[in-house]
Short mmCIF file of N, CA and C in Angstrom, two decimals:
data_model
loop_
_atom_site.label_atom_id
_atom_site.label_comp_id
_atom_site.label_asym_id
_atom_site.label_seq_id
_atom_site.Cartn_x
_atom_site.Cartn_y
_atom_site.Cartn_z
N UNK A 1 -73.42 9.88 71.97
CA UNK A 1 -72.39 10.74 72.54
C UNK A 1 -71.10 9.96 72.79
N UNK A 2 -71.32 8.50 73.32
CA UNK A 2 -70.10 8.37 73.66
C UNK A 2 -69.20 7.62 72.25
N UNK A 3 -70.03 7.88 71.41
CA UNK A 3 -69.36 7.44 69.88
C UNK A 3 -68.73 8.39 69.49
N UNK A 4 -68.89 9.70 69.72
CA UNK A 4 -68.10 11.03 69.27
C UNK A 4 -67.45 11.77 69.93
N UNK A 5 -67.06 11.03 71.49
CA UNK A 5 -65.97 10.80 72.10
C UNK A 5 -64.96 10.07 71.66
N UNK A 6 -65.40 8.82 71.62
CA UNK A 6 -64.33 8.01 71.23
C UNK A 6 -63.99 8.05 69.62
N UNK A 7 -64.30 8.34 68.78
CA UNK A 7 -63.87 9.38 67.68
C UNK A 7 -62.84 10.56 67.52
N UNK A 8 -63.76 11.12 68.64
CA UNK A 8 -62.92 12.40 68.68
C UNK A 8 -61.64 12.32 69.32
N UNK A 9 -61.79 11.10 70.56
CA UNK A 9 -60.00 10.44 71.44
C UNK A 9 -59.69 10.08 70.28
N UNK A 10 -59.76 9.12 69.13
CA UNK A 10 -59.18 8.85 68.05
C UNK A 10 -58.56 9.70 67.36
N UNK A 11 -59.48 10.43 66.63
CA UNK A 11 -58.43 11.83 65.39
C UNK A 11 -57.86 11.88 66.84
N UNK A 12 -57.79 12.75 67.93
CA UNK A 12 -56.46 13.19 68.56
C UNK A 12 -55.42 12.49 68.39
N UNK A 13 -55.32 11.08 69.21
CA UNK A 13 -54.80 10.15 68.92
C UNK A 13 -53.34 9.97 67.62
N UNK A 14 -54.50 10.22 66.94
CA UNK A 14 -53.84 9.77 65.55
C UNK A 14 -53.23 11.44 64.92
N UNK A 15 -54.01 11.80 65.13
CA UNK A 15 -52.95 13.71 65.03
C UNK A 15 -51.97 13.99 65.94
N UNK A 16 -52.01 13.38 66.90
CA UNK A 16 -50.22 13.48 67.72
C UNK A 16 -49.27 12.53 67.42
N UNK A 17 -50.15 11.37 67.05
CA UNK A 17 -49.02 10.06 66.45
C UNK A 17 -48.09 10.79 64.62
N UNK A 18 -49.13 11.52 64.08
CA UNK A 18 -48.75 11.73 63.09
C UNK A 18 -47.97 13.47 63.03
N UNK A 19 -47.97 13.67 64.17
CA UNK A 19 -47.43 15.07 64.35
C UNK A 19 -45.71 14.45 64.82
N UNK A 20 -46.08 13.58 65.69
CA UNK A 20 -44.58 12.77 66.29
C UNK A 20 -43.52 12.44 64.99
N UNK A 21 -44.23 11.44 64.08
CA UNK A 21 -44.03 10.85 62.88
C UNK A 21 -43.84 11.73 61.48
N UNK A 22 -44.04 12.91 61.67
CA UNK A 22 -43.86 14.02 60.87
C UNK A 22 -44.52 13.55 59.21
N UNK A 23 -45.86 13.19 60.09
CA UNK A 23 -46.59 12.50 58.44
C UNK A 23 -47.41 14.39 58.47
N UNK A 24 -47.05 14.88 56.86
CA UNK A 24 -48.12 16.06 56.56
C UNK A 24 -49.76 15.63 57.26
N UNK A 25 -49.83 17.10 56.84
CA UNK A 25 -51.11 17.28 57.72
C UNK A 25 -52.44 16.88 56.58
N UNK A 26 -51.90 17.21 54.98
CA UNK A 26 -52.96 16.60 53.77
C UNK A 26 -52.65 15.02 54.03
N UNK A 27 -52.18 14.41 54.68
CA UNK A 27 -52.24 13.04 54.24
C UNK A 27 -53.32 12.52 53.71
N UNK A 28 -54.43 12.47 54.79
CA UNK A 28 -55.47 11.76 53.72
C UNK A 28 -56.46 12.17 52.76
N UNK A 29 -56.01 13.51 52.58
CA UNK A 29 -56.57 14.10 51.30
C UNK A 29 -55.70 13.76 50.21
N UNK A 30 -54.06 13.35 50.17
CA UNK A 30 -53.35 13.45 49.44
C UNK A 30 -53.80 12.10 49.11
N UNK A 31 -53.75 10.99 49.45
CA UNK A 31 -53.50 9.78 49.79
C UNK A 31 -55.09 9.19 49.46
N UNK A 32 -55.81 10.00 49.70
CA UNK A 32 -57.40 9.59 49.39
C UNK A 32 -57.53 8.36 50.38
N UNK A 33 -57.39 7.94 51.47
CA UNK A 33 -57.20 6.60 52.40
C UNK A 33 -58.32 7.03 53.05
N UNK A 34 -59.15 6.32 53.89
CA UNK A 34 -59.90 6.70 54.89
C UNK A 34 -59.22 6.39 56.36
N UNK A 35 -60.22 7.54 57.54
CA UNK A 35 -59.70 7.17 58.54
C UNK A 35 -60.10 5.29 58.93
N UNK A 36 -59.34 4.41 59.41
CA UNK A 36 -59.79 3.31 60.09
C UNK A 36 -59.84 2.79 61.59
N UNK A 37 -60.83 2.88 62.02
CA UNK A 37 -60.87 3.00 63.40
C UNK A 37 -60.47 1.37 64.02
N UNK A 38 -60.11 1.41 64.82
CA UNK A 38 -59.62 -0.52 65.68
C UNK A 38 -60.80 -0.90 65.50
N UNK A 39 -60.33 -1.78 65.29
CA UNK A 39 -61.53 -3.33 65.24
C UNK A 39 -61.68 -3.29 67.12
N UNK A 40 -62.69 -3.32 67.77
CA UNK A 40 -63.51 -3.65 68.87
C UNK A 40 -63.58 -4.45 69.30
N UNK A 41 -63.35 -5.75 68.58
CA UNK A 41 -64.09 -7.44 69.01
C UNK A 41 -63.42 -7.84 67.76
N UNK A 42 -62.37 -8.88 68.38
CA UNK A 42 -61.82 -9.97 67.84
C UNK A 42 -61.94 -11.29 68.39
N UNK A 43 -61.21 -11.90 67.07
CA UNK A 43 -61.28 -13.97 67.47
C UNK A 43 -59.73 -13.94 67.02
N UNK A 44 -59.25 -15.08 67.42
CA UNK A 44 -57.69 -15.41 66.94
C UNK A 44 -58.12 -16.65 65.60
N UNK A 45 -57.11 -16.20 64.76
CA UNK A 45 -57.12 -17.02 63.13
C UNK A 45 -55.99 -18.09 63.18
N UNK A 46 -55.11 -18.45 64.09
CA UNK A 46 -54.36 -18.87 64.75
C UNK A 46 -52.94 -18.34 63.94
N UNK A 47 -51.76 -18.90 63.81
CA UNK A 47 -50.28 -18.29 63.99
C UNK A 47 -50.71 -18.00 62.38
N UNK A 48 -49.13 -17.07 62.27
CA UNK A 48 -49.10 -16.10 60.95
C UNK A 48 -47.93 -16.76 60.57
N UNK A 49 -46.77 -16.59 59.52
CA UNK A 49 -45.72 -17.46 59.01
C UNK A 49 -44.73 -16.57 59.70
N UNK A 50 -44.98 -16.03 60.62
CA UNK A 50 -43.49 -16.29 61.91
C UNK A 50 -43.93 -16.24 63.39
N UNK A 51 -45.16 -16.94 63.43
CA UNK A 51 -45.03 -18.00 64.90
C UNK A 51 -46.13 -16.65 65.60
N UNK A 52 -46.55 -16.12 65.01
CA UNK A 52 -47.58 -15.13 66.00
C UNK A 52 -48.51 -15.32 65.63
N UNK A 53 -49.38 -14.98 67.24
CA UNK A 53 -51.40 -15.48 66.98
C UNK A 53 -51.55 -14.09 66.26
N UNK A 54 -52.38 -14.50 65.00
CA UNK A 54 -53.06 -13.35 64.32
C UNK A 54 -54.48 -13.09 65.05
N UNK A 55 -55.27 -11.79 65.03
CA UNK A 55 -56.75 -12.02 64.74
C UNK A 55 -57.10 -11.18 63.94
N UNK A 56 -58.39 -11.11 63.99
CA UNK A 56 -59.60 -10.23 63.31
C UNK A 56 -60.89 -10.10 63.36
N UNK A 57 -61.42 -9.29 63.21
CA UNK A 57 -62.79 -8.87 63.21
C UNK A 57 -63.58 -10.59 63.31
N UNK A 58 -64.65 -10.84 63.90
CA UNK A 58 -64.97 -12.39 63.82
C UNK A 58 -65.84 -12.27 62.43
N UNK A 59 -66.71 -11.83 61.99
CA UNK A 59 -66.95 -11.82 60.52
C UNK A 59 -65.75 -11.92 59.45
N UNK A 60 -65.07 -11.01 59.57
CA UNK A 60 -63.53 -11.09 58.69
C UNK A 60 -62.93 -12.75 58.66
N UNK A 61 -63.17 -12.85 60.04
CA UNK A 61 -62.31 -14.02 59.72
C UNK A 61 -63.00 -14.85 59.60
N UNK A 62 -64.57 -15.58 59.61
CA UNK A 62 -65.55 -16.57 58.79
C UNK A 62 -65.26 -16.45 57.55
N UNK A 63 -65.39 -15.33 57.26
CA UNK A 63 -64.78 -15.31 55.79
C UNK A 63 -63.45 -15.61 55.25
N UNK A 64 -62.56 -15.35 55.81
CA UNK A 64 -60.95 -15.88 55.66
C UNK A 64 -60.98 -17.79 56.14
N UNK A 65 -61.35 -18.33 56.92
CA UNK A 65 -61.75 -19.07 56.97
C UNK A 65 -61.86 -20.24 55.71
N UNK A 66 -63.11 -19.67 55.37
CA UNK A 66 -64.18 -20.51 54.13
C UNK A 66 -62.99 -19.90 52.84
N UNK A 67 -62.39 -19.12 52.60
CA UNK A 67 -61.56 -18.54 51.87
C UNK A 67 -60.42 -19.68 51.66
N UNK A 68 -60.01 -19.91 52.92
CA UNK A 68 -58.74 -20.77 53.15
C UNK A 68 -58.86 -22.10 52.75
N UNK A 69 -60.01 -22.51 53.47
CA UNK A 69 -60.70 -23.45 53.15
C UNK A 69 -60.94 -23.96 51.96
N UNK A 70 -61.49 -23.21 51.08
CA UNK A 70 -61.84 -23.43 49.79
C UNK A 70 -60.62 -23.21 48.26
N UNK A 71 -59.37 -22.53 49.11
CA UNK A 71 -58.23 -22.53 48.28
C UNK A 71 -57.37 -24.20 48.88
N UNK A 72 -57.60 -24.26 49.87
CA UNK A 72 -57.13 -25.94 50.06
C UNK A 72 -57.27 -26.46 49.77
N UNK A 73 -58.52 -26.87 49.14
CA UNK A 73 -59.50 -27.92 48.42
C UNK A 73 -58.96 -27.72 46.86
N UNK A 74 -58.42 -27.03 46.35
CA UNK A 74 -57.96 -26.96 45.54
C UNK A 74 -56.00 -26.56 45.48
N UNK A 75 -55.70 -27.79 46.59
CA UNK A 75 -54.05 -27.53 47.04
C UNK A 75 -53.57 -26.44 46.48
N UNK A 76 -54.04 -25.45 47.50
CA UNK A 76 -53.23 -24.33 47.64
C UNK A 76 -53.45 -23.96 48.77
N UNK A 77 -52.30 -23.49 49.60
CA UNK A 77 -51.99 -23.17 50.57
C UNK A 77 -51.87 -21.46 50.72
N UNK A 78 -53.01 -21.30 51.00
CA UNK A 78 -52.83 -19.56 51.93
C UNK A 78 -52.36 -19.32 53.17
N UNK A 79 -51.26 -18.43 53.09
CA UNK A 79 -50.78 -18.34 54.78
C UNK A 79 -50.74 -16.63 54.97
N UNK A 80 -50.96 -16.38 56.24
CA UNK A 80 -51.25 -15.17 56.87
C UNK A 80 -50.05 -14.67 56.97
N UNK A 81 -49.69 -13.99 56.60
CA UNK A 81 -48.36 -12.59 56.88
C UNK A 81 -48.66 -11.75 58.15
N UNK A 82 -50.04 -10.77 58.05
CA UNK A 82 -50.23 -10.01 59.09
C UNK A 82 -51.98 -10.08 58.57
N UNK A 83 -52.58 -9.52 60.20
CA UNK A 83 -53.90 -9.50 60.15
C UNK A 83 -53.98 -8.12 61.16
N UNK A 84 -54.84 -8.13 62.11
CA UNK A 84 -55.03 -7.18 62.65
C UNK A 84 -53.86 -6.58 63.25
N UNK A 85 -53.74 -5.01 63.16
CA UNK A 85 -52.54 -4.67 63.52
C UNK A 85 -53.52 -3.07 64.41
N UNK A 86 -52.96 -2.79 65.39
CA UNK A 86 -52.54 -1.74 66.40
C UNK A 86 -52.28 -0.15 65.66
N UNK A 87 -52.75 0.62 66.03
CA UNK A 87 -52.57 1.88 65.28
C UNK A 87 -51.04 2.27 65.93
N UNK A 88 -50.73 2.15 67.71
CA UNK A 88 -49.81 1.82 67.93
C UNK A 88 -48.31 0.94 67.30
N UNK A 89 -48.75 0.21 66.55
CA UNK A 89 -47.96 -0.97 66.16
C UNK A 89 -47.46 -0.21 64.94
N UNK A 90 -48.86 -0.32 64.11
CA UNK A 90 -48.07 0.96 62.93
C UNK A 90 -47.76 1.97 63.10
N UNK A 91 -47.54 2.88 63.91
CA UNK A 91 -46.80 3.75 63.99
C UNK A 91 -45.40 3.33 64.76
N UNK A 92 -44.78 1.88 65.04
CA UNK A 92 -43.68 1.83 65.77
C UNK A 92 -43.07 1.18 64.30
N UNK A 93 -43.74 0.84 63.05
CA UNK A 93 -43.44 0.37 61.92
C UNK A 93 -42.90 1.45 61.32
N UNK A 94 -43.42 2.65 61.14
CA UNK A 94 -42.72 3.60 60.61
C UNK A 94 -41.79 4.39 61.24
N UNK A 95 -42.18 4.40 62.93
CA UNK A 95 -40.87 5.16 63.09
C UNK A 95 -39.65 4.26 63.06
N UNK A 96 -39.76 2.61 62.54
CA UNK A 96 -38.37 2.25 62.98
C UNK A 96 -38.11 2.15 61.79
N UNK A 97 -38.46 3.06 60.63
CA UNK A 97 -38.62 3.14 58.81
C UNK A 97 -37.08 4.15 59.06
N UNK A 98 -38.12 5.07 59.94
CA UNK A 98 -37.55 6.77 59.90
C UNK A 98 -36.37 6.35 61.11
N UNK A 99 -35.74 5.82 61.81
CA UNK A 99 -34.81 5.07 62.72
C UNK A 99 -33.56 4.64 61.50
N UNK A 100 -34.28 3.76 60.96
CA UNK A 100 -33.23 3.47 59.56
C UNK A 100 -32.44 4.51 58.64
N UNK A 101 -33.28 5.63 58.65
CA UNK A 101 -32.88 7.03 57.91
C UNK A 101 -33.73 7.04 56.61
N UNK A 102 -34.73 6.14 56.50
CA UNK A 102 -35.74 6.36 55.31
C UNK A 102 -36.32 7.46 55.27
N UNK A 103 -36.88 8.65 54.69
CA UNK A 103 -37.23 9.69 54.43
C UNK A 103 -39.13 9.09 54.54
N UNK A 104 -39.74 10.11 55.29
CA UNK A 104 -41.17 9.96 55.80
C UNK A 104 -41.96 9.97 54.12
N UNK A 105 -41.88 10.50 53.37
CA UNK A 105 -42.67 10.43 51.88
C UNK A 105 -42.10 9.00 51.10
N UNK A 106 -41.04 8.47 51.68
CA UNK A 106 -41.28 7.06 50.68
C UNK A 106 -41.67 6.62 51.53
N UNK A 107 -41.10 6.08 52.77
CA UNK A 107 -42.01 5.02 53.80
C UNK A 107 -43.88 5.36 53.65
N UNK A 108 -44.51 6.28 53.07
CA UNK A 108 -45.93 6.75 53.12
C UNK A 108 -46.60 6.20 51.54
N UNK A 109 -45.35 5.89 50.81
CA UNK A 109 -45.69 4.87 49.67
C UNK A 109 -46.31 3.78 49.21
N UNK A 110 -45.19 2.74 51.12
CA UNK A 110 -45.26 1.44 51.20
C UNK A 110 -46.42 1.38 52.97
N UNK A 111 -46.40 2.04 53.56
CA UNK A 111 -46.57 1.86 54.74
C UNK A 111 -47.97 3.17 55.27
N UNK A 112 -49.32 2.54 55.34
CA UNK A 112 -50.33 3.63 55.86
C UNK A 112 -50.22 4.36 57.20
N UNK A 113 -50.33 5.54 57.38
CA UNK A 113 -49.91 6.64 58.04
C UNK A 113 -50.96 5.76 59.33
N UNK A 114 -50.51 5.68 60.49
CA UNK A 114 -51.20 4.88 61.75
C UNK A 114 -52.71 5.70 61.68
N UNK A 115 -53.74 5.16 61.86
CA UNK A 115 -55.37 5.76 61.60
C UNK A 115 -55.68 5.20 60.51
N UNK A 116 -54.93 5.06 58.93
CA UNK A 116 -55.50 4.95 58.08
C UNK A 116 -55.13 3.57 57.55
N UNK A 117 -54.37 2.56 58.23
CA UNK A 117 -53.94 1.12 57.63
C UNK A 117 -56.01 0.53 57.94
N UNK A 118 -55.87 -0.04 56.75
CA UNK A 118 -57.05 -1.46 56.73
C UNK A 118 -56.83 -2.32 58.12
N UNK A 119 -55.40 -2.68 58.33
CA UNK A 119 -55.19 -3.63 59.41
C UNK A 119 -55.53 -3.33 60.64
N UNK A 120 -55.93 -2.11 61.05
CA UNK A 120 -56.94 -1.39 62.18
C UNK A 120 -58.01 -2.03 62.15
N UNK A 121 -58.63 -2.01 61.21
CA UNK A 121 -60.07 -2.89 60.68
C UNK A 121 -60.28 -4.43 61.49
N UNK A 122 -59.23 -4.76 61.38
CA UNK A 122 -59.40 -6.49 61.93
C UNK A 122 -59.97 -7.29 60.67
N UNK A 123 -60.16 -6.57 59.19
CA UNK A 123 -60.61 -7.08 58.01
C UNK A 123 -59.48 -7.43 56.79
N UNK A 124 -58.30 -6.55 57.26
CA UNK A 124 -57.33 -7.07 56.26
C UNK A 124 -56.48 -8.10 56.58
N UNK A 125 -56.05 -8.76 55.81
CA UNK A 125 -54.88 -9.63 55.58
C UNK A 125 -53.70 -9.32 54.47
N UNK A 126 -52.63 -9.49 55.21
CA UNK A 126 -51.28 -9.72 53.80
C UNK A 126 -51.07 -11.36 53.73
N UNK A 127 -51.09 -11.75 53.07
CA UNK A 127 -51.01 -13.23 52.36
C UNK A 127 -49.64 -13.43 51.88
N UNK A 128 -49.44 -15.07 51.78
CA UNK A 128 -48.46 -15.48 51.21
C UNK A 128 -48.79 -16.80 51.26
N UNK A 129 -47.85 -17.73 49.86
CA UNK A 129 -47.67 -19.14 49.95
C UNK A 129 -46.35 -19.84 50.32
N UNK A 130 -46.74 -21.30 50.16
CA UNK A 130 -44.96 -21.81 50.21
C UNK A 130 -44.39 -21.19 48.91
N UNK A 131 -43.35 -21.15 48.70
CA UNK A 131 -42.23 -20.80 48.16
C UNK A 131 -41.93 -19.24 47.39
N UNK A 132 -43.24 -18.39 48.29
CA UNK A 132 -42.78 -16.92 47.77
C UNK A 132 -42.09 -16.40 49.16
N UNK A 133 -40.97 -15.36 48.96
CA UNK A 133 -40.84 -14.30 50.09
C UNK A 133 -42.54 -13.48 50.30
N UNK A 134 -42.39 -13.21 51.83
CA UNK A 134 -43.39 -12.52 52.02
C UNK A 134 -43.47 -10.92 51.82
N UNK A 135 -44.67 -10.69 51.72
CA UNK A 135 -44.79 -9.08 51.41
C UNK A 135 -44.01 -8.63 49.95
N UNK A 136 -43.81 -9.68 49.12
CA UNK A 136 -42.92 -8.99 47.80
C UNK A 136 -43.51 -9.11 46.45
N UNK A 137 -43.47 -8.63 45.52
CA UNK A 137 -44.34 -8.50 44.64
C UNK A 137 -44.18 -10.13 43.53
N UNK A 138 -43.50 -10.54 43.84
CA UNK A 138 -43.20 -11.73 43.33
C UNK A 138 -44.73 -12.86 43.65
N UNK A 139 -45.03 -12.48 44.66
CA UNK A 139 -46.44 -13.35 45.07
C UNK A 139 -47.06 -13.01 44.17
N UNK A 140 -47.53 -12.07 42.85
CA UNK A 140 -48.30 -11.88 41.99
C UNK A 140 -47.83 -13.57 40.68
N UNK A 141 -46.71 -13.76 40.88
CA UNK A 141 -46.79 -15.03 40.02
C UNK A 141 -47.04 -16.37 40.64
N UNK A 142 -47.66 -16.00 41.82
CA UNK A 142 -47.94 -17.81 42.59
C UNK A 142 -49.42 -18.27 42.27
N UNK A 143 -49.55 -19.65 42.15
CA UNK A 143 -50.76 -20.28 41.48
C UNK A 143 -51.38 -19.33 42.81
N UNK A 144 -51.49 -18.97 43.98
CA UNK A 144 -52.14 -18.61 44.97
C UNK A 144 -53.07 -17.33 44.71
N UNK A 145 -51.81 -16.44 44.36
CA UNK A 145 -52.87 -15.46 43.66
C UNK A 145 -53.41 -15.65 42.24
N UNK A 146 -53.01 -16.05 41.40
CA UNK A 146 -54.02 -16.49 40.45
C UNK A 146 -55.57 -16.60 41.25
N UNK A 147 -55.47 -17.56 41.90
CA UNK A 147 -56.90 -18.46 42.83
C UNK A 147 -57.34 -16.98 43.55
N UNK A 148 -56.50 -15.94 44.24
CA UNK A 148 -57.15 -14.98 44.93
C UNK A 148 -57.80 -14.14 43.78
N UNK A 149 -57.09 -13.88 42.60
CA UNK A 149 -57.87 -13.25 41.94
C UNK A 149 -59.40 -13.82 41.39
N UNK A 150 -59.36 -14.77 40.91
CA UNK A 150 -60.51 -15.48 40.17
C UNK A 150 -61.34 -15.35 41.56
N UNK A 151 -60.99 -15.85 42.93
CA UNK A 151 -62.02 -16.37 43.85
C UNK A 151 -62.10 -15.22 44.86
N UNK A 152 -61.42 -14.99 45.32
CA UNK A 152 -61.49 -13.90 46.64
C UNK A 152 -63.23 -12.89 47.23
N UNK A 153 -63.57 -12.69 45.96
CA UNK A 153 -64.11 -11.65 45.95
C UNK A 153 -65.45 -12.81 45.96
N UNK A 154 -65.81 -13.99 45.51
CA UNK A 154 -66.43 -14.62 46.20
C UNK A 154 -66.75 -15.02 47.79
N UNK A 155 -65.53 -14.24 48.23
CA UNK A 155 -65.55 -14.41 50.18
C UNK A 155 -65.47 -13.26 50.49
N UNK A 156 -66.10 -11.96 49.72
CA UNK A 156 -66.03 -10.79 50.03
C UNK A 156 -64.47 -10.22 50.21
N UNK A 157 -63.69 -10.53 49.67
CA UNK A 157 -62.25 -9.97 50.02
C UNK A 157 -61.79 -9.00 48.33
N UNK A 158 -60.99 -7.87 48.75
CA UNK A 158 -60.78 -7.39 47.17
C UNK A 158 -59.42 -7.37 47.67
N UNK A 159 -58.87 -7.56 46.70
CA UNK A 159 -57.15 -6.60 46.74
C UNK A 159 -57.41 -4.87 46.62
N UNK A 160 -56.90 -4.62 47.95
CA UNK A 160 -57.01 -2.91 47.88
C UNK A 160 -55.89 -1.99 47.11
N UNK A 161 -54.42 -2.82 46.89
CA UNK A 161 -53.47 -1.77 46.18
C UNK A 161 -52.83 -2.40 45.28
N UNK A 162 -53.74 -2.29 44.09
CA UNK A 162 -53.61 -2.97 42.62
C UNK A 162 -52.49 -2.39 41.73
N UNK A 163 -52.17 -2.38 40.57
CA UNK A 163 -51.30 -1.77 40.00
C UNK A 163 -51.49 -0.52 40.06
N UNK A 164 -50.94 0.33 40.12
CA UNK A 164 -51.47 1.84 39.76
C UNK A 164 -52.65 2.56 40.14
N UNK A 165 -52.80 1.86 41.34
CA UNK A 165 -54.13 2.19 42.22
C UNK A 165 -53.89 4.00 42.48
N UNK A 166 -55.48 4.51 42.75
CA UNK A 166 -55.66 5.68 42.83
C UNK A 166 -55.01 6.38 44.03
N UNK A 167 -54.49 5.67 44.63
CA UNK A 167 -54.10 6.05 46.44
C UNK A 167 -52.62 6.77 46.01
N UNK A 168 -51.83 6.09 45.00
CA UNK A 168 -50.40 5.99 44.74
C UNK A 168 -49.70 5.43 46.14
N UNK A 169 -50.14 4.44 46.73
CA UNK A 169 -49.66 3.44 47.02
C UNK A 169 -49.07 2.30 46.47
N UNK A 170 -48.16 1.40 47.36
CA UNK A 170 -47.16 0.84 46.18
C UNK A 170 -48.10 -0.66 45.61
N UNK A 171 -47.85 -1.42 44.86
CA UNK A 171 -48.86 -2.04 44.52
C UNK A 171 -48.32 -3.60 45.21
N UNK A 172 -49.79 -4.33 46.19
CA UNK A 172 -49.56 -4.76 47.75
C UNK A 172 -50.45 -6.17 46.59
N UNK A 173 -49.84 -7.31 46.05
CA UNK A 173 -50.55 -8.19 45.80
C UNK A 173 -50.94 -9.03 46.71
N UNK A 174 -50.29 -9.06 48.04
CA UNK A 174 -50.37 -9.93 49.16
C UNK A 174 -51.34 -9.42 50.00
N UNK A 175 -51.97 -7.82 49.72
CA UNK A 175 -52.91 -7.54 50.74
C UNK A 175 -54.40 -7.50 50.57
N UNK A 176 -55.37 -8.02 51.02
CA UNK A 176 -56.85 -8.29 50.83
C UNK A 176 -57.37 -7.86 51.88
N UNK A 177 -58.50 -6.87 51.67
CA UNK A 177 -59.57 -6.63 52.64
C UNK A 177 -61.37 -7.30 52.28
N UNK A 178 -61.31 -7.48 53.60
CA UNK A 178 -62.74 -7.48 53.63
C UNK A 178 -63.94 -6.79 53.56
N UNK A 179 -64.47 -7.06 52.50
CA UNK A 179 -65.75 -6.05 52.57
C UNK A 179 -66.89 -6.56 52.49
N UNK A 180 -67.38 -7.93 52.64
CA UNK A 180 -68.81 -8.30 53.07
C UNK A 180 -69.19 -8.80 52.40
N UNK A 181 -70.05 -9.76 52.14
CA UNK A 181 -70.67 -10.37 50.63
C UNK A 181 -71.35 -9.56 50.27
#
């Protein structure tokens, strides 16, 4: 019972955030995304590449970890962009999209409607190395992702928004979720 409470405080939650935010009501039928509920229990992964403690799920991050770990050993440097993020948080991401005067259907391109980001999870990461800008598609030519592609999925991590992914989301080479060995 008290799981389908706190479920049910959730969709509310996230149906007034997205009623505020003037995200349609098909979103995640349109979008095919699932709902993602907060991660519960976190550990800190320590700072992200602008000076903030990241965390995540503590499984997520054993695995990010041994991930990191094992792209070092082969000098390359993985650095954290963003990890666990606030359903709160993303929704202060898009409204300061829609603040700018961006129109709510492109910001829903680049940016998951608050409920449905991975980074709720405490399992995703956006990545980056030395000498790429972060979050830009240019990280698809760094020896780094090369190494995420070949290896990642050895630490249970996939890239969720590939080229021309089914979501029609924009395509996120910097972002990896966790899904378990």
């Amino acid at each position: 019972m008290v799981m389908e409470e706190t479920n049910s405080s959730f969709i509310k939650t996230i149906t007034g955030l997205h009623t505020e935010l003037g995200i349609p009501a098909d979103y995640a039928s349109r979008f095919g995304l699932d709902l993602c509920p907060e991660c519960q229990q976190s550990v800190p992964i320590g700072q992200d590449v602008f000076d903030r403690q990241q965390v995540m799920d503590p499984e997520a991050a054993n695995a990010w970890f041994a991930m990191r770990d094992d792209a070092a050993a082969r000098d390359l440097k993985l650095q954290v962009v963003s990890a666990y993020r606030a359903v709160s948080y993303q929704a202060s991401i898009i409204q300061n999209k829609l603040d700018k005067g961006q129109k709510i259907e492109d910001i829903l391109k680049v940016s998951a409607a608050p409920g449905f980001s991975e980074h709720h999870s405490g399992r995703a990461l956006d990545l980056t190395t030395p000498g790429f800008e972060s979050l830009e598609e240019e990280f698809e030519n760094s020896p780094a992702f090369a190494w995420l592609t070949e290896n990642a999925a050895k630490h249970g991590f996939r890239m969720s928004f590939p080229k021309d992914n089914t979501h029609g989301v924009a395509y996120e080479p910097w972002h990896w979720y966790w899904v378990g060995a």
